[in-house]
Amino acid sequence: MSAWLAVLVHTPAHAAMGPVLTYRHRQVLPAGTLVRVPLGARETLGVIWEPAHDEASGEFDPDKVRDISEVLDTVLPLANAWQQLVRFAARYYQRSAGEVALAALPPQLRELSSLQLQRKALRLQKALGLQATAGEPANAKRPSPVVLDAGQAQAQVLSAEQTEVLAQITTQSGPFLLFGATGSGKTEVYLQAVEQLLAHEPQAQALVMVPEINLTPQLEARFVERFAPQWGPQAVVSLHSGMTPAQRLSAWLAAHQGGARIVLGTRMAVFASMPGLRLIVVDEEHDPSYKSGEGARYSARDLAVYRGRLEGAKVVLGSATPSLESWFHSRPPSEGGRYLRLHMPSRIGAAGRSLPLVRRVDMTHQPRHAVFSLPLLEAMKERIARGEQCLVFLNRRGYAPVLHCSDCGWKSACGHCSAFRVFHKTDRTLRCHHCGHSERVPRTCPGCGNLDILTLGRGTEQIEELLTTLLADVRRTGSQSAEQPEGQAVRIGRIDADTTRLKGTLQSQLAAVHAGEVDVLVGTQMIAKGHDFRRITLVAAINPDSALFSSDFRAPERLFSLLLQAAGRAGRDAAMGAHSEVWIQTFQPAHPVYAALKNYDYPSFAQSQLQEREQAGMPPFSYQALVRADARSQEAAQAFLNLARQRASSDMGQWPGWAQVLEQVMLYPAVPMSMQRVANVERAQMLVESASRHALQSFLAAWQDVLHGSRSDPACKGLIRWAIDVDPLAI
Ligand code: ADP
Ligand code: ZN
Ligand code: ZN
C-alpha cells in the first residue's frame, strides 16, 4: 500500500510544471509536514500540501511518481494558517507558492538531515526545559552589546496617553494604527502590550517587526532586559538576514515549537511559523524596507494585517509618519476606515522634551555655493562648545557624485549603467553605486588629458572633510565627563554604507556616538532612523531639496517622513531636549513639505497629499502593479511588454468575463525605467492600474500566461527576465 502525496517544492520560476508535484510514500502524511524529495537530479526540501493528490484525477502518471526520500518528522508540521498565508501571498503577489514557501523557511532546513535536526531540536528543548525547571538565573543571558538606559530595563509607569492607547489595544480588536510622535513612548506601549499578553496566555506568542537589521540590536536588548528575568533568555529570538544560517534555524525552530514567546525581526519574520501568534507589531510601518525588492515582492506590513485577521492576532502598526495608505485606512469608521487610529502626540516627559524647533534657512540669501549657511554653522559651533552633539544629514555617500572636465565636458559616467560613478576620495576610486564597478581615479581627463578634473556636488565624505576645516578653531568648553576633557578639537564621525561595510562596525560607531566620543555625526539616512541618541541637540539636513523634484509621486511623503525621523533624533534626553533644533537648508522655504514639518503637522500634510492623490487617481485611491522587463536591448524589453499588453485585448477574448475585467483595468505603454540601464542590462516597465483591487488581481492572474507566452516571440529576443510587482512603492 502506498499513498500519493502532493508536495510543494520550489520549481524554477515560470517552469512548465507547477510547484505542487506528486510523490509516493508508504503512508499518508499530514499537510504541513516537511519532507525531502528528489527533483530532477538533485534532492530538495518540500512541504506536504493540500489538497492531496488523487490517482483517479489523472493528474499524474503513477508509474513515473518517485518516492519521498526522507520525512523530517522531528519538526512539527507547519500549521494550516501558515500554509494559508503562503497561498495568499503567492496568489496576491503573482508568484508560485513553492517559491514563497521555501523562501520563507530557514535555508539550513534544506541541508540538515532528519537526525541532525532532531539533535538541534533536542538541544533547544533542553535549554528551554532547564530554564523552566531549574530556574536558570536571568543573568545567564547572552551578553548584550547595547548599553541601555536604566529606565528601559523595567516597565515604566505609563503616561496618560500611553495608558489610554494600551487600554484600547487590550479591549478592541484592531487592526490599530498607533500614530505617535518620535519619543512618545511607542516602544514602551509595545513592550507592555506583549507583557500583558504573555502574562494572560501561557502559549501566546508575539511578533515584533522593525524595518532594518540595524535597529534590531537595540530593540532586542530592550526586550531581553524586560522579558528574560521572567521568561528566560530563550523567550526572545530574532529573525533577520544578518544572522548565520545556524542562528536562523535555531531561532526559527524556537518560534515554530512555541518556546520563543517573542520573535523580533525584519520583513522576513512575517512568515515565521508561530503556532501561538496573538500579537503582531509593525514598528515604523511606513518604512519602504517592509516591501521586498526581489522574488515575491511582498509587503510585510500588508501581510501582517492579513495574517492577523487570518489567525485572530491583534495587529499594531506604529509610526510618527504613517504611510498614506495606513493613514487612509484609519480614517473614521463612518467614512469607511478599517483600522483604529490611536494617537500619542506628546513626547515622554513633556516639559523638557517638546519636539525640536524646526528652522528653515533660505539658501537663496546665502553666498552662492555655500554648503553650510552661516547661521547654521554658528549654531553648530555653539552647541559643540557646550559639549552637545550635532547630526548632519545628507542622503548621498562618497565624496562627490560626479567628476567632470570643464575643458572637454567629460563626466565620470559608468560604462555599464545610466548613472555616474561616484568619486570616493578615501581610496581614490570612482565607484558605480548601481553595478559596483570600481576604478582608480584617473590622473588626467580621459577625454582630453586635462590635469584639472573637477568635482560636482557633494557627498558625506566631502562634508566630513569640509567640517574639519570649518570647525577647526572650535574648542569644547562645556565638559560632560572626565573622558571628554575641555579645550579639545572637534571630533567628527561619519556613518554611511561605506564606513559600516564590515560586520560590527556600525555597532561600534554607534557606541562611540552614545559614549560622547563624537561631536558631529555626518551620515546618510542610515542614522536618521530609529536610533536613540541621547546627546544630539541639533539635526541639520543640508540639502534635502532634490527629493522635491522627483518624478515619483511618493517622493514628498518619503521626504517628510525621513526629515521627521531625522528630527526625532534630536533632543531625546530630557535635560537637553528643551532647546534642541532641526535645521533645514532649502531654496524653497515655503514648500508645503517644509511648512508642515515646521509645525509637525503630519495630519494636514497627509490630508493635502491624499487630496492630490484622489484627484490624480493614485493609490490609495487606485491599485497598481508594475511589470518590469530586463533585456539586452531597450527595444526588446519594451517589445515584450507591449506585446503582452496588446495580447491582453486581442488574445484573451475567450476568457469568460474578460471584457468586464479589461474595462476596469488600464494598461499604460511600456517606458524605460528611470534607471534605464544597470550593469549592461536594459530595463523597461509597464504600469497596470485599476480602481478595483479585485479587477486588478483577476487581470494579473489571467494575464500571467500571456506574459509567459510572449517571452518566446521573436520580437522579444534578448529578453532576460520579467517580474510583476504588485503595489509597487517606486514608479
Ligand atoms: P518611541 O518608540 O515612540 O520613539 P520610546 O518608547 O523609545 O519612544 O520612548 C522614548 C524614551 O522614553 C525611551 O527612553 C523610553 O525608555 C522612555 N519612556 C517611554 N515611556 C516612558 C514612561 N512611561 N515613563 C518614563 N520613560 C518612558
Ligand atoms: Zn577633458
Ligand atoms: Zn554601473
Tab-separated table of C-alpha atoms in Angstrom, residues 83 145 198 241 279 370 375 412 492 496 563 598 618 647 694 723:
chain	number	residue	atom	x	y	z
A	83	GLN	CA	0.042	27.303	4.605
A	145	PRO	CA	26.459	44.790	23.054
A	198	LEU	CA	2.326	36.708	27.912
A	241	SER	CA	19.203	38.174	7.187
A	279	LEU	CA	0.004	39.918	18.575
A	370	ALA	CA	27.656	77.748	0.387
A	375	PRO	CA	23.699	80.811	10.867
A	412	SER	CA	32.509	60.153	-14.849
A	492	ILE	CA	33.757	64.399	13.520
A	496	ASP	CA	27.137	55.529	5.988
A	563	LEU	CA	13.091	64.549	7.826
A	598	LYS	CA	7.817	73.102	10.829
A	618	MET	CA	-3.306	57.496	-7.385
A	647	ARG	CA	-2.394	40.389	-26.391
A	694	HIS	CA	-10.271	42.718	-7.324
A	723	ALA	CA	8.581	40.206	-12.994
